[in-house]
């Protein structure tokens, strides 16, 4: 596996408060990595560092082997796109919302049409081109935000709680879209979630976050198999015992 981005002993403070504390993490090319932790554990801040929107106070971040600095961060920002938890859509059609990033990159009109249709298909928004983005349901708006990000075809896609505030049906559509984007475009995805079920099923690996630190990194089986102290306290699970289920003679 190739390492796409790497954080080494990274610390970020806001005033007196240390929000990321000595974080070391590798992001592998092509994976979906879930950041799982309670509210306030530093997930959004970590995503902003990976989007090169925030510079760390200490430690190092590298992207494809190159160290990110104040000087090159603007160029690096073209390699990474973040979809924020609260979607801000323009007062315009779905087509225009998704085409916007390509227009400012001065892409040819025919190519924009082609790329927008591909992104809308992936986001399960075929036929939505002329609809007003702001008049769509919450789940559909979130999919427009995803389409707007994935049309840029950046190497790294960062999703902050992509299904927060959505009902289970819309949440599962978004999860399917994320899995398809990763599979079809080979986009590396880092997604923050506080939803344990989502973390268990969607990402290839999970990083558990607590108080600005990463306490564990592993596959879903590894992380959920051993129900560590961090995970148990986060999930408010107490007194967990191992056991075997057996069918009794009467079939119960
Ligand atoms: P999460 O995404 O896990 O909920 P955040 O990264 O949003 O966590 O926040 C971690 C902590 O950092 C919180 O206590 C939050 O209040 C604080 N924080 C985040 N951004 C700022 C900021 N710009 N200024 C001051 N404190 C911040």
Short mmCIF file of C-alpha atoms and ligand atoms in Angstrom, two decimals, residues 14 17 19 37-46 48 160, ligand 1:
data_model
loop_
_atom_site.label_atom_id
_atom_site.label_comp_id
_atom_site.label_asym_id
_atom_site.label_seq_id
_atom_site.Cartn_x
_atom_site.Cartn_y
_atom_site.Cartn_z
CA UNK A 14 -6.54 27.13 19.75
CA UNK A 17 -6.54 24.62 24.32
CA UNK A 19 -7.18 20.28 20.21
CA UNK A 37 -14.85 9.71 18.32
CA UNK A 38 -17.26 11.73 20.44
CA UNK A 39 -18.10 15.37 19.74
CA UNK A 40 -15.21 17.65 20.58
CA UNK A 41 -12.53 14.94 20.17
CA UNK A 42 -10.86 16.83 17.31
CA UNK A 43 -12.19 15.08 14.20
CA UNK A 44 -13.14 18.24 12.27
CA UNK A 45 -9.86 19.91 13.18
CA UNK A 46 -7.95 16.88 11.90
CA UNK A 48 -9.13 20.71 8.24
CA UNK A 160 -17.23 15.63 8.06
P1 LIG B 1 -15.19 17.14 16.61
O1 LIG B 1 -15.22 17.32 15.13
O2 LIG B 1 -14.65 15.81 17.04
O3 LIG B 1 -16.52 17.43 17.25
P2 LIG B 1 -13.64 19.60 16.65
O4 LIG B 1 -12.39 19.39 15.90
O5 LIG B 1 -14.75 20.32 15.96
O6 LIG B 1 -14.17 18.19 17.23
O7 LIG B 1 -13.34 20.40 17.98
C1 LIG B 1 -12.39 19.97 18.95
C2 LIG B 1 -12.29 21.04 20.02
O8 LIG B 1 -11.68 22.19 19.47
C3 LIG B 1 -13.65 21.49 20.55
O9 LIG B 1 -13.54 21.67 21.94
C4 LIG B 1 -13.86 22.80 19.87
O10 LIG B 1 -14.65 23.66 20.65
C5 LIG B 1 -12.46 23.34 19.69
N1 LIG B 1 -12.32 24.20 18.49
C6 LIG B 1 -12.54 23.83 17.20
N2 LIG B 1 -12.29 24.84 16.36
C7 LIG B 1 -11.93 25.90 17.12
C8 LIG B 1 -11.54 27.26 16.84
N3 LIG B 1 -11.49 27.73 15.60
N4 LIG B 1 -11.23 28.05 17.89
C9 LIG B 1 -11.28 27.57 19.17
N5 LIG B 1 -11.61 26.31 19.49
C10 LIG B 1 -11.94 25.48 18.50
#
